[in-house]
Coordinates of C-alpha atoms in Angstrom, one line a residue:
Chain A
X2 CA -56.6 -2.6 -25.9
X3 CA -53.9 -5.0 -25.0
X4 CA -53.9 -8.8 -25.2
X5 CA -57.3 -10.7 -24.7
X6 CA -57.4 -11.7 -21.1
X7 CA -57.4 -15.4 -20.0
X8 CA -60.5 -16.6 -18.0
X9 CA -59.0 -18.0 -14.7
X10 CA -57.5 -21.1 -15.9
X11 CA -54.0 -20.7 -17.4
X12 CA -54.5 -20.0 -20.9
X13 CA -54.7 -23.3 -23.1
X14 CA -54.3 -23.6 -26.7
X15 CA -57.7 -24.4 -27.5
X16 CA -59.6 -21.5 -25.5
X17 CA -57.5 -18.5 -24.9
X18 CA -60.3 -16.7 -25.5
X19 CA -63.1 -16.5 -22.6
X20 CA -66.2 -17.5 -23.3
X21 CA -67.9 -14.4 -23.4
X22 CA -65.8 -13.1 -26.1
X23 CA -66.0 -16.3 -27.9
X24 CA -70.0 -16.3 -27.5
X25 CA -69.4 -12.5 -29.1
X26 CA -67.5 -14.0 -31.8
X27 CA -70.0 -16.7 -32.5
X28 CA -72.7 -13.7 -32.6
X29 CA -70.4 -11.7 -35.0
X30 CA -69.5 -14.3 -37.2
X31 CA -73.1 -15.8 -37.7
X32 CA -75.3 -13.4 -37.1
X33 CA -73.3 -10.4 -38.4
X34 CA -71.8 -12.3 -41.3
X35 CA -75.2 -13.9 -42.2
X36 CA -76.4 -10.2 -42.7
X37 CA -73.6 -8.7 -44.3
X38 CA -73.6 -11.1 -47.0
X39 CA -77.5 -11.3 -47.4
X40 CA -77.1 -7.2 -48.1
X41 CA -74.2 -7.9 -50.6
X42 CA -76.2 -10.2 -52.3
X43 CA -79.3 -8.1 -52.2
X44 CA -77.1 -5.2 -53.9
X45 CA -75.4 -7.7 -56.4
X46 CA -78.9 -8.9 -57.5
X47 CA -80.2 -5.5 -58.3
X48 CA -76.8 -4.6 -59.8
X49 CA -76.7 -7.4 -62.2
X50 CA -80.4 -7.2 -63.0
X51 CA -79.7 -3.0 -63.9
X52 CA -76.9 -4.3 -65.9
X53 CA -79.2 -5.9 -68.1
X54 CA -78.9 -9.5 -67.0
X55 CA -82.6 -11.0 -66.3
X56 CA -84.3 -10.6 -63.2
X57 CA -84.4 -14.3 -62.3
X58 CA -81.1 -14.9 -63.5
X59 CA -79.9 -12.4 -61.6
X60 CA -82.0 -13.3 -58.7
X61 CA -80.3 -16.8 -58.9
X62 CA -76.9 -15.8 -59.3
X63 CA -76.9 -13.3 -56.5
X64 CA -78.4 -15.9 -54.1
X65 CA -75.7 -18.6 -55.3
X66 CA -72.8 -16.4 -54.7
X67 CA -74.4 -14.5 -51.1
X68 CA -73.5 -18.8 -49.7
X69 CA -70.3 -18.3 -51.7
X70 CA -69.7 -15.0 -49.5
X71 CA -71.2 -15.9 -46.6
X72 CA -68.3 -18.8 -45.8
X73 CA -65.3 -16.5 -45.8
X74 CA -66.9 -13.6 -43.8
X75 CA -68.0 -16.0 -41.2
X76 CA -64.3 -17.5 -41.0
X77 CA -62.8 -13.9 -41.0
X78 CA -65.2 -12.9 -38.9
X79 CA -64.4 -15.8 -35.9
X80 CA -60.2 -15.0 -36.8
X81 CA -60.5 -11.2 -36.9
X82 CA -57.6 -9.9 -34.5
X83 CA -59.5 -7.2 -33.8
X84 CA -63.3 -8.1 -33.7
X85 CA -64.4 -4.3 -33.0
X86 CA -63.2 -3.1 -36.2
X87 CA -64.3 -6.4 -38.0
X88 CA -68.0 -5.8 -36.8
X89 CA -67.9 -2.1 -37.9
X90 CA -66.6 -2.8 -41.2
X91 CA -68.9 -5.5 -42.1
X92 CA -71.5 -2.8 -40.5
X93 CA -70.8 -0.1 -42.7
X94 CA -70.1 -2.0 -45.8
X95 CA -73.6 -4.1 -45.5
X96 CA -75.4 -0.9 -44.7
X97 CA -74.5 0.3 -48.0
X98 CA -75.2 -2.6 -49.6
X99 CA -78.3 -2.9 -48.4
X100 CA -79.1 0.9 -48.9
X101 CA -77.8 0.7 -52.8
X102 CA -80.4 -2.4 -53.3
X103 CA -83.1 -1.0 -51.6
X104 CA -82.7 2.7 -53.3
X105 CA -81.9 1.3 -56.7
X106 CA -84.7 -0.8 -57.7
X107 CA -85.0 -2.0 -61.5
X108 CA -87.3 0.3 -63.2
X109 CA -89.9 -1.4 -64.3
X110 CA -90.8 -4.5 -62.2
X111 CA -90.8 -7.7 -64.6
X112 CA -93.4 -8.8 -66.4
X113 CA -95.1 -12.1 -65.6
X114 CA -94.9 -14.9 -68.2
X115 CA -98.5 -14.6 -70.3
X116 CA -99.7 -17.8 -71.6
Chain B
X22 CA -59.1 -21.9 -36.0
X23 CA -59.0 -24.8 -33.8
X24 CA -61.4 -22.1 -31.2
X25 CA -63.5 -22.1 -34.1
X26 CA -63.2 -25.7 -34.9
X27 CA -64.2 -27.2 -31.1
X28 CA -66.8 -24.4 -30.5
X29 CA -68.6 -24.9 -33.7
X30 CA -68.7 -28.6 -33.1
X31 CA -69.9 -28.7 -30.0
X32 CA -72.6 -26.7 -30.1
X33 CA -73.7 -27.5 -33.9
X34 CA -72.4 -31.3 -33.4
X35 CA -75.8 -32.5 -32.5
X36 CA -77.9 -30.5 -34.9
X37 CA -75.5 -31.6 -37.8
X38 CA -75.6 -35.6 -37.0
X39 CA -79.4 -35.3 -37.0
X40 CA -79.0 -33.8 -40.4
X41 CA -76.3 -36.2 -41.9
X42 CA -77.7 -39.3 -40.3
X43 CA -82.0 -38.3 -41.9
X44 CA -79.6 -37.3 -45.0
X45 CA -78.1 -40.5 -45.4
X46 CA -80.8 -42.3 -45.1
X47 CA -82.4 -40.8 -47.5
X48 CA -80.2 -41.5 -50.1
X49 CA -81.9 -44.6 -50.1
X50 CA -85.3 -43.0 -48.9
X51 CA -87.4 -44.6 -51.5
X52 CA -86.2 -48.3 -50.8
X53 CA -87.5 -47.5 -46.8
X54 CA -91.0 -46.4 -47.9
X55 CA -91.3 -50.0 -49.7
X56 CA -90.0 -51.6 -46.5
X57 CA -92.3 -49.3 -44.2
X58 CA -94.9 -49.8 -46.5
X59 CA -95.7 -53.1 -47.9
X60 CA -98.6 -53.1 -50.0
X61 CA -96.4 -50.7 -52.3
X62 CA -94.1 -53.8 -52.5
X63 CA -94.8 -54.2 -56.1
X64 CA -93.1 -55.5 -59.0
X65 CA -92.1 -52.3 -61.4
X66 CA -94.5 -52.6 -64.7
X67 CA -94.8 -50.1 -67.3
X68 CA -97.6 -48.2 -67.5
X69 CA -100.2 -49.3 -69.9
X70 CA -102.9 -46.2 -70.1
X71 CA -102.9 -43.1 -67.5
X72 CA -106.2 -42.6 -68.9
X73 CA -107.6 -45.9 -68.0
X74 CA -106.5 -45.8 -64.5
X75 CA -107.2 -42.1 -64.2
X76 CA -110.0 -40.9 -65.9
X77 CA -113.0 -42.1 -63.4
X78 CA -111.0 -41.0 -60.8
X79 CA -110.7 -37.3 -61.9
X80 CA -114.3 -36.9 -62.8
X81 CA -114.7 -36.4 -59.1
X82 CA -112.3 -33.3 -58.6
X83 CA -113.9 -31.1 -61.6
X84 CA -112.2 -27.5 -60.7
X85 CA -109.2 -28.9 -58.6
X86 CA -105.4 -29.1 -58.9
X87 CA -104.3 -32.1 -59.5
X88 CA -100.2 -34.1 -59.8
X89 CA -99.9 -37.3 -60.7
X90 CA -96.4 -39.2 -60.1
X91 CA -95.8 -41.7 -62.7
X92 CA -94.4 -45.2 -61.5
X93 CA -90.4 -45.9 -61.6
X94 CA -88.5 -48.6 -60.6
X95 CA -87.7 -47.3 -57.1
X96 CA -91.2 -46.2 -56.7
X97 CA -93.6 -49.2 -58.5
X98 CA -97.0 -47.3 -57.6
X99 CA -98.7 -44.5 -59.3
X100 CA -99.3 -41.6 -56.5
X101 CA -101.9 -38.8 -57.6
X102 CA -103.0 -35.9 -55.6
X103 CA -105.7 -33.6 -56.0
X104 CA -105.6 -30.2 -53.3
X105 CA -109.1 -31.2 -52.5
X106 CA -108.6 -34.7 -51.2
X107 CA -106.1 -37.2 -49.9
X108 CA -103.2 -38.8 -51.8
X109 CA -104.1 -41.7 -53.2
X110 CA -101.7 -44.9 -54.4
X111 CA -102.8 -47.1 -57.1
X112 CA -101.2 -50.6 -58.9
X113 CA -100.3 -49.4 -62.4
X114 CA -100.7 -52.4 -63.8
X115 CA -104.8 -53.2 -62.1
X116 CA -105.8 -49.4 -61.3
X117 CA -107.0 -50.7 -58.2
X118 CA -106.4 -48.4 -55.3
X119 CA -104.1 -49.6 -52.6
X120 CA -104.9 -49.5 -48.7
X121 CA -103.8 -45.9 -47.2
X122 CA -100.1 -46.5 -46.4
X123 CA -100.8 -44.9 -42.5
X124 CA -97.3 -44.2 -42.2
X125 CA -95.5 -41.1 -43.1
X126 CA -92.4 -42.9 -43.7
X127 CA -89.2 -41.9 -45.3
X128 CA -90.7 -39.2 -47.8
X129 CA -93.3 -38.1 -45.1
X130 CA -90.7 -38.2 -42.3
X131 CA -86.8 -39.0 -43.0
X132 CA -86.5 -36.7 -45.7
X133 CA -88.3 -33.7 -44.0
X134 CA -86.4 -34.3 -40.6
X135 CA -83.5 -33.9 -42.9
X136 CA -83.7 -30.1 -43.9
X137 CA -85.9 -28.9 -41.2
X138 CA -86.0 -31.3 -38.2
X139 CA -89.4 -31.3 -38.8
X140 CA -89.8 -28.0 -37.2
X141 CA -90.5 -25.9 -40.1
X142 CA -89.2 -22.6 -41.1
X143 CA -87.5 -22.4 -37.5
X144 CA -85.9 -26.0 -38.4
X145 CA -85.1 -25.0 -41.9
X146 CA -83.0 -21.8 -40.6
X147 CA -81.5 -23.7 -37.8
X148 CA -80.1 -26.4 -40.6
X149 CA -79.2 -23.6 -42.6
X150 CA -76.6 -22.0 -39.9
X151 CA -75.7 -25.8 -39.1
X152 CA -74.7 -26.1 -42.3
X153 CA -73.1 -23.1 -42.8
X154 CA -71.1 -24.4 -39.3
X155 CA -70.3 -27.4 -41.0
X156 CA -68.8 -25.8 -44.2
X157 CA -66.9 -23.4 -41.3
X158 CA -65.8 -26.8 -39.5
X159 CA -64.3 -28.2 -43.1
X160 CA -62.3 -25.1 -43.7
X161 CA -61.2 -25.1 -40.2
X162 CA -60.7 -28.3 -39.7
X163 CA -58.8 -28.6 -43.2
X164 CA -56.1 -25.5 -41.7
X165 CA -55.7 -27.1 -38.5
X166 CA -54.8 -30.7 -40.0
X167 CA -52.3 -28.9 -42.6
X168 CA -50.2 -32.3 -42.4
X169 CA -53.1 -33.9 -44.1
X170 CA -50.9 -36.7 -46.0
X171 CA -49.3 -37.6 -43.2
X172 CA -52.3 -37.8 -41.2
X173 CA -54.2 -39.4 -43.6
X174 CA -52.2 -42.4 -43.4
X175 CA -52.2 -42.8 -39.5
X176 CA -54.6 -45.0 -37.7
X177 CA -53.9 -46.1 -34.7
X178 CA -56.7 -47.8 -33.1
X179 CA -55.2 -49.5 -30.2
X180 CA -53.8 -46.6 -29.0
X181 CA -55.7 -44.6 -26.4
X182 CA -59.3 -43.4 -27.0
X183 CA -58.3 -39.9 -27.5
X184 CA -55.7 -40.9 -30.4
X185 CA -57.8 -43.1 -32.1
X186 CA -60.6 -41.0 -32.3
X187 CA -58.8 -38.1 -33.5
X188 CA -57.1 -40.4 -36.0
X189 CA -60.8 -41.7 -37.3
X190 CA -62.0 -38.1 -36.9
X191 CA -59.4 -37.2 -39.7
X192 CA -59.2 -40.0 -42.1
X193 CA -63.1 -40.2 -42.5
X194 CA -63.4 -36.3 -42.2
X195 CA -60.3 -36.1 -45.1
X196 CA -60.9 -39.4 -46.9
X197 CA -64.7 -37.9 -47.5
X198 CA -63.7 -34.6 -48.0
X199 CA -64.6 -33.9 -51.4
X200 CA -68.2 -35.4 -50.4
X201 CA -68.6 -33.4 -47.1
X202 CA -67.7 -30.1 -49.1
X203 CA -70.2 -31.2 -52.0
X204 CA -73.2 -32.1 -50.1
X205 CA -72.9 -28.8 -47.8
X206 CA -72.5 -26.6 -50.2
X207 CA -75.1 -27.7 -52.4
X208 CA -77.6 -28.3 -50.1
X209 CA -77.3 -24.5 -49.4
X210 CA -77.2 -23.5 -52.6
X211 CA -80.3 -25.5 -53.5
X212 CA -82.3 -23.6 -50.9
X213 CA -80.2 -20.5 -51.8
X214 CA -83.6 -18.3 -52.5
X215 CA -85.2 -19.4 -49.2
X216 CA -81.8 -18.4 -47.2
X217 CA -81.3 -15.3 -49.2
X218 CA -84.9 -14.1 -50.4
X219 CA -83.7 -10.7 -50.5
X220 CA -82.5 -10.9 -54.0
X221 CA -85.5 -12.0 -55.2
X222 CA -87.6 -9.8 -53.4
X223 CA -85.9 -6.8 -54.1
X224 CA -85.4 -7.3 -58.1
X225 CA -89.4 -9.2 -57.8
X226 CA -90.9 -6.2 -55.4
X227 CA -91.7 -9.6 -53.4
X228 CA -93.5 -10.8 -55.8
X229 CA -92.4 -14.3 -55.1
X230 CA -95.0 -16.3 -57.8
X231 CA -93.3 -14.5 -60.9
X232 CA -89.3 -15.1 -59.8
X233 CA -90.2 -19.0 -59.1
X234 CA -92.6 -18.9 -62.5
X235 CA -89.5 -16.8 -64.3
X236 CA -86.9 -19.0 -63.0
X237 CA -88.1 -22.1 -62.5
X238 CA -90.9 -22.3 -64.7
X239 CA -94.3 -23.0 -64.1
X240 CA -97.5 -21.6 -65.8
X241 CA -100.6 -19.9 -64.1
X242 CA -104.0 -18.5 -65.4
X243 CA -107.0 -18.0 -63.7
X244 CA -110.3 -20.6 -64.5
X245 CA -113.1 -19.9 -66.1
X246 CA -116.5 -21.2 -65.1
X247 CA -116.7 -23.0 -68.5
X248 CA -116.2 -26.6 -68.0
X249 CA -115.2 -29.3 -70.9
X250 CA -114.9 -33.1 -71.7
X251 CA -112.1 -34.6 -69.5
X252 CA -108.6 -34.5 -71.1
X253 CA -106.9 -37.6 -72.9
X254 CA -103.4 -37.8 -70.9
X255 CA -102.4 -40.7 -72.9
X256 CA -101.6 -38.7 -76.1
X257 CA -100.0 -35.9 -74.1
X258 CA -97.4 -38.5 -72.7
X259 CA -96.8 -39.9 -76.2
X260 CA -95.7 -36.7 -77.6
X261 CA -93.7 -36.2 -74.1
X262 CA -91.6 -39.4 -75.8
X263 CA -91.5 -38.2 -78.7
X264 CA -89.7 -35.0 -77.5
X265 CA -87.8 -36.3 -74.9
X266 CA -87.3 -40.1 -75.4
X267 CA -89.6 -42.9 -74.2
X268 CA -90.6 -43.0 -70.8
X269 CA -89.1 -39.5 -69.6
X270 CA -92.2 -38.0 -67.9
X271 CA -91.7 -37.8 -64.3
X272 CA -95.3 -36.2 -63.2
X273 CA -98.2 -34.3 -64.5
X274 CA -99.8 -31.2 -63.1
X275 CA -103.0 -31.0 -63.7
X276 CA -104.5 -27.6 -63.3
X277 CA -108.2 -26.9 -63.3
X278 CA -109.4 -30.0 -64.0
X279 CA -112.3 -29.9 -66.3
X280 CA -112.1 -26.1 -67.0
X281 CA -111.8 -24.8 -70.5
X282 CA -109.0 -22.9 -69.7
X283 CA -107.1 -25.7 -67.6
X284 CA -103.4 -26.9 -68.9
X285 CA -101.6 -29.6 -68.0
X286 CA -97.9 -29.3 -67.5
X287 CA -95.5 -32.4 -67.9
X288 CA -91.9 -32.6 -65.8
X289 CA -89.3 -34.6 -67.3
X290 CA -87.6 -37.1 -65.5
X291 CA -83.9 -37.1 -66.2
X292 CA -82.4 -40.4 -64.2
X293 CA -79.0 -39.7 -67.2
X294 CA -78.7 -36.4 -66.0
X295 CA -77.4 -34.8 -62.5
X296 CA -79.6 -32.1 -63.2
X297 CA -83.2 -32.1 -63.1
X298 CA -86.6 -30.6 -62.6
X299 CA -86.9 -27.6 -64.5
X300 CA -87.7 -28.9 -68.4
X301 CA -91.6 -29.1 -68.7
X302 CA -94.2 -29.4 -71.6
X303 CA -97.2 -27.4 -71.5
X304 CA -100.2 -28.7 -73.1
X305 CA -103.8 -27.3 -73.3
X306 CA -106.4 -29.6 -71.7
X307 CA -109.5 -28.8 -73.7
X308 CA -107.7 -29.2 -77.2
X309 CA -104.4 -31.3 -75.9
X310 CA -102.0 -28.9 -78.1
X311 CA -98.9 -28.1 -76.8
X312 CA -98.2 -24.6 -75.9
X313 CA -94.7 -23.4 -74.7
X314 CA -92.0 -25.7 -73.6
X315 CA -90.2 -24.3 -70.5
X316 CA -86.5 -25.3 -70.6
X317 CA -84.7 -22.6 -68.1
X318 CA -82.4 -20.5 -68.3
X319 CA -78.5 -20.8 -67.7
X320 CA -78.1 -19.7 -64.2
X321 CA -81.4 -21.1 -63.4
X322 CA -79.9 -24.5 -64.9
X323 CA -76.8 -24.3 -63.1
X324 CA -78.5 -23.8 -59.9
X325 CA -80.7 -27.3 -60.8
X326 CA -77.6 -28.8 -61.3
X327 CA -76.1 -28.1 -58.2
X328 CA -79.5 -29.1 -56.8
X329 CA -79.4 -32.2 -58.8
X330 CA -75.9 -33.0 -57.0
X331 CA -78.0 -32.8 -53.3
X332 CA -81.1 -34.2 -54.5
X333 CA -79.8 -37.6 -56.4
X334 CA -82.4 -38.0 -58.6
X335 CA -80.2 -40.1 -61.1
X336 CA -79.9 -43.5 -61.6
X337 CA -76.8 -44.6 -60.7
X338 CA -76.6 -47.3 -58.4
X339 CA -72.5 -47.4 -57.4
X340 CA -72.8 -43.4 -57.1
X341 CA -75.6 -43.9 -54.6
X342 CA -74.1 -46.1 -52.9
X343 CA -71.0 -44.1 -52.6
X344 CA -73.0 -41.4 -51.5
X345 CA -74.6 -43.7 -48.9
X346 CA -70.8 -44.7 -47.6
X347 CA -69.7 -41.2 -47.9
X348 CA -72.8 -39.9 -45.5
X349 CA -72.1 -42.7 -43.1
X350 CA -68.4 -41.7 -43.2
X351 CA -69.7 -38.1 -42.3
X352 CA -71.7 -39.2 -39.7
X353 CA -68.4 -41.2 -37.8
X354 CA -66.2 -38.1 -38.3
X355 CA -69.0 -36.1 -36.2
X356 CA -69.0 -38.8 -33.5
X357 CA -65.6 -39.1 -33.8
X358 CA -65.0 -34.9 -33.1
X359 CA -67.8 -35.1 -30.0
X360 CA -65.2 -38.4 -28.6
X361 CA -62.1 -36.0 -28.9
X362 CA -63.6 -33.4 -27.5
X363 CA -64.9 -35.3 -24.4
X364 CA -61.8 -37.4 -24.0
X365 CA -59.6 -34.0 -24.2
X366 CA -61.9 -32.5 -21.5
X367 CA -61.7 -35.7 -19.4
X368 CA -57.9 -35.2 -19.5
X369 CA -58.2 -31.9 -18.1
X370 CA -60.5 -31.7 -15.7
X371 CA -61.6 -34.5 -13.3
X372 CA -64.1 -37.2 -15.0
X373 CA -66.7 -35.9 -12.6
X374 CA -67.1 -32.5 -13.0
X375 CA -70.8 -31.6 -13.9
X376 CA -70.2 -30.1 -17.1
X377 CA -68.1 -32.9 -18.7
X378 CA -71.0 -35.1 -17.6
X379 CA -74.0 -33.2 -19.2
X380 CA -71.7 -32.6 -22.5
X381 CA -71.3 -36.5 -22.3
X382 CA -74.5 -36.9 -22.1
X383 CA -76.1 -34.7 -24.7
X384 CA -73.7 -36.8 -27.0
X385 CA -74.7 -40.0 -26.3
X386 CA -78.6 -38.6 -26.4
X387 CA -77.7 -36.6 -30.1
X388 CA -75.7 -39.8 -31.5
X389 CA -76.9 -43.0 -29.8
X390 CA -80.4 -41.1 -29.3
X391 CA -81.4 -40.7 -32.6
X392 CA -79.9 -43.9 -34.2
X393 CA -82.2 -45.8 -31.2
X394 CA -85.1 -43.4 -32.2
X395 CA -84.8 -44.0 -35.8
X396 CA -85.3 -47.9 -35.7
X397 CA -88.0 -47.3 -32.8
X398 CA -89.8 -45.4 -35.9
X399 CA -89.3 -48.3 -38.0
X400 CA -90.2 -50.9 -35.3
X401 CA -93.4 -49.5 -34.5
X402 CA -94.0 -49.0 -38.2
X403 CA -93.9 -52.6 -38.3
X404 CA -95.2 -53.9 -34.9
X405 CA -98.4 -51.6 -34.9
X406 CA -100.9 -52.5 -37.4
X407 CA -102.6 -49.9 -40.3
X408 CA -105.6 -48.9 -38.1
X409 CA -103.7 -48.4 -34.7
X410 CA -105.0 -45.5 -32.9
X411 CA -104.5 -44.0 -29.7
X412 CA -107.7 -41.7 -29.2
X413 CA -107.1 -39.1 -31.9
X414 CA -103.4 -40.2 -32.6
X415 CA -103.3 -42.7 -35.5
X416 CA -100.7 -44.5 -36.6
X417 CA -98.4 -42.1 -38.2
X418 CA -98.4 -39.8 -35.0
X419 CA -97.6 -43.1 -33.4
X420 CA -94.9 -44.0 -35.3
X421 CA -93.4 -40.2 -34.7
X422 CA -94.3 -40.6 -30.9
X423 CA -92.3 -44.0 -30.7
X424 CA -89.8 -41.8 -32.2
X425 CA -89.8 -38.8 -29.5
X426 CA -90.3 -40.7 -27.0
X427 CA -87.4 -43.3 -27.2
X428 CA -84.9 -40.0 -28.5
X429 CA -85.5 -38.4 -24.9
X430 CA -85.1 -41.8 -22.9
X431 CA -82.0 -41.7 -24.3
X432 CA -81.1 -38.4 -23.1
X433 CA -82.5 -39.5 -19.7
X434 CA -80.7 -42.6 -19.6
X435 CA -77.6 -41.2 -20.3
X436 CA -78.3 -38.3 -18.1
X437 CA -78.5 -40.7 -15.1
X438 CA -76.2 -43.8 -16.2
X439 CA -73.2 -41.4 -17.7
X440 CA -70.4 -43.1 -18.8
X441 CA -72.0 -46.9 -18.8
X442 CA -74.7 -45.3 -21.3
X443 CA -72.5 -45.7 -24.4
X444 CA -72.9 -49.6 -23.8
X445 CA -76.1 -50.7 -22.6
X446 CA -77.7 -48.1 -25.9
X447 CA -75.2 -50.0 -28.0
X448 CA -77.0 -53.4 -26.8
X449 CA -79.9 -51.9 -27.1
X450 CA -79.6 -50.6 -30.9
X451 CA -78.5 -53.8 -31.8
X452 CA -81.4 -55.7 -30.3
X453 CA -84.1 -53.0 -32.0
X454 CA -82.2 -53.6 -35.4
X455 CA -83.0 -56.7 -35.2
X456 CA -86.5 -56.8 -34.1
X457 CA -87.1 -54.9 -36.8
X458 CA -86.0 -57.5 -39.4
X459 CA -87.6 -59.9 -37.6
X460 CA -90.6 -58.2 -37.5
X461 CA -90.5 -57.3 -41.5
X462 CA -90.3 -61.1 -41.9
X463 CA -93.2 -62.0 -39.5
X464 CA -95.5 -59.4 -40.9
X465 CA -95.3 -59.5 -44.5
X466 CA -93.3 -62.9 -45.0
X467 CA -90.6 -61.3 -47.2
X468 CA -87.8 -63.4 -46.2
X469 CA -84.7 -62.2 -48.0
X470 CA -84.5 -65.6 -50.4
X471 CA -88.5 -64.4 -51.0
X472 CA -87.9 -60.7 -51.3
X473 CA -84.8 -61.1 -54.0
X474 CA -87.1 -63.2 -55.5
X475 CA -89.9 -61.4 -56.2
X476 CA -87.1 -58.5 -57.4
X477 CA -88.3 -56.1 -53.9
X478 CA -84.3 -55.8 -53.9
X479 CA -84.8 -52.2 -51.9
X480 CA -86.3 -54.5 -49.0
X481 CA -83.8 -57.3 -49.1
X482 CA -81.2 -54.4 -48.8
X483 CA -82.8 -52.8 -46.1
X484 CA -82.9 -55.9 -43.9
X485 CA -79.4 -56.6 -45.0
X486 CA -78.7 -53.2 -43.8
X487 CA -80.3 -53.5 -40.1
X488 CA -78.9 -57.2 -39.7
X489 CA -75.4 -55.3 -40.6
X490 CA -75.9 -52.5 -38.1
X491 CA -77.1 -55.1 -34.7
X492 CA -73.7 -57.1 -35.8
X493 CA -71.9 -53.4 -35.5
X494 CA -73.5 -52.5 -32.6
X495 CA -72.8 -55.3 -30.6
X496 CA -69.7 -55.7 -31.2
X497 CA -69.1 -52.0 -30.3
X498 CA -71.1 -52.7 -26.9
X499 CA -68.8 -56.2 -26.5
X500 CA -65.6 -54.1 -26.7
X501 CA -66.6 -51.4 -24.4
X502 CA -67.9 -53.8 -21.8
X503 CA -64.5 -55.5 -22.1
X504 CA -62.6 -52.3 -21.3
X505 CA -64.9 -51.2 -18.8
X506 CA -64.5 -54.7 -17.0
X507 CA -60.6 -54.3 -17.2
X508 CA -60.7 -51.2 -15.6
X509 CA -62.8 -52.3 -12.6
X510 CA -60.4 -55.4 -12.4
X511 CA -57.6 -53.2 -12.7
X512 CA -58.3 -50.7 -9.8
X513 CA -61.1 -52.1 -7.9
X514 CA -63.4 -49.4 -8.9
X515 CA -64.9 -48.2 -12.2
X516 CA -62.7 -45.5 -13.6
X517 CA -62.5 -43.7 -17.1
X518 CA -61.9 -46.0 -20.1
X519 CA -58.0 -47.0 -19.9
X520 CA -55.9 -46.9 -22.9
X521 CA -57.4 -49.4 -25.3
X522 CA -53.8 -51.0 -25.7
X523 CA -54.1 -52.6 -22.6
X524 CA -56.9 -55.0 -24.0

């Protein structure tokens, strides 16, 4: 759809995008990125638990990886040249991951530690 | 990347400064606690007998769950708390109960402020997003300053404010970059099960208790209704000393005190290791027999190691001071970042534009305001007697009120005074810090030589840092006053700050 339109003052290096676009980028990066990394970490937790890792270990590892996935996703979403494409990608992959996580639960709930 | 850096910085900078400032103070949180609670400034003594101290007291809390925190060199008192009563502090030498502290102190105010702005869950999530923003700032900052090595050795203090702020911003940002990355990342990973709850919710079908017990230990069984004699804790401590080494017990959790199925869990203190909080010994209360120990599985141990990097529970004074210095560097990075942004805007817009003034007021309030508020918190602690109360508010609430009111006043003053607020508030900052020290000397007679002779190094250190803060604040205020005066005489009317090389 052509180059990003600059706001009324001449384009400067620091704000070559209008405020509205920056806010949308913010939302995509922070909120969208979070939702995406949460969904992916959920899927990871379930996959690891199913693959044989102890359930607590799987959850702990997936949580840590969720943090590590969030940062590059955030940076990429903010800097992506085509934000609509980026948003769509995050949405589709995230939705698939979440679907995987919710549908493919481990067979038995883990037993509580018995004293 | 430059866009990301400036936008995230401006939007989240205030929250980040608050978190980093309170976090830096938290490094010496125990020492600040001693300063704010003078009755706990005891000389460290080894614990003689836990049963002697507690047996009579525990008998009043049958059926309750109690936690006992043993004295350490940084906290020379015994603190115990049952869920059906108030926390109590005991002198480990005499067993005497200390007067109620009537203050939140560092552990009750400063440390929680650091990770949730004292706003419960909403604050935790805001800090979480701010922390992720910090990582984004660090990444984008590095990408922007690709010529790191050239920038690293450039600090031009006599140049224009924008140039010297930018240099200081880059220097403090880059020199302490490993710290900034580690502390932010470890903070997020420490709480990863709060920020990514889906991971354990899916695997454990929402059973939080089962997850925390499997991952981080902990034991549970329901109380029976039969009672038994109270347990002998000293034997358990002795067994822990044999198993872990002398003096390794951090705290004890007593569950179902006096119940036939009651149990006691001992937590290991690991002052010589980074990670901690995972190993437990489990004892039957009735028989004193040791049951299953808990050590934690490998990945949980990794998570606790990373958490340990953040929580700083190990004993290593040089490293602790390094963390503190790096924390100060982080605060300077954030402030200079704000100044860069403000000066950059000033050079592009007219200096009197409303949005520039608004952001300047917000900057002064977010930076100087929280510093002033913290000092007001300390001053009010020393000024008000422990029994002070105004209506329903007792001293803890009054101290927090002093904090909040001072912070708001800083914003208000900055909104009215604009540029001059920087200098004025620096003078007040220095005055408040000096007042805090003088009040400490007046109310507790812990003059530096006396504090050092008594072994209260924490108190002496706090006084020393407050005096240093006074000196730095007044030096800054002097510098700002000279700069403004020169601008007035040169142009005949107040203008934006001139280049500092004119001084």
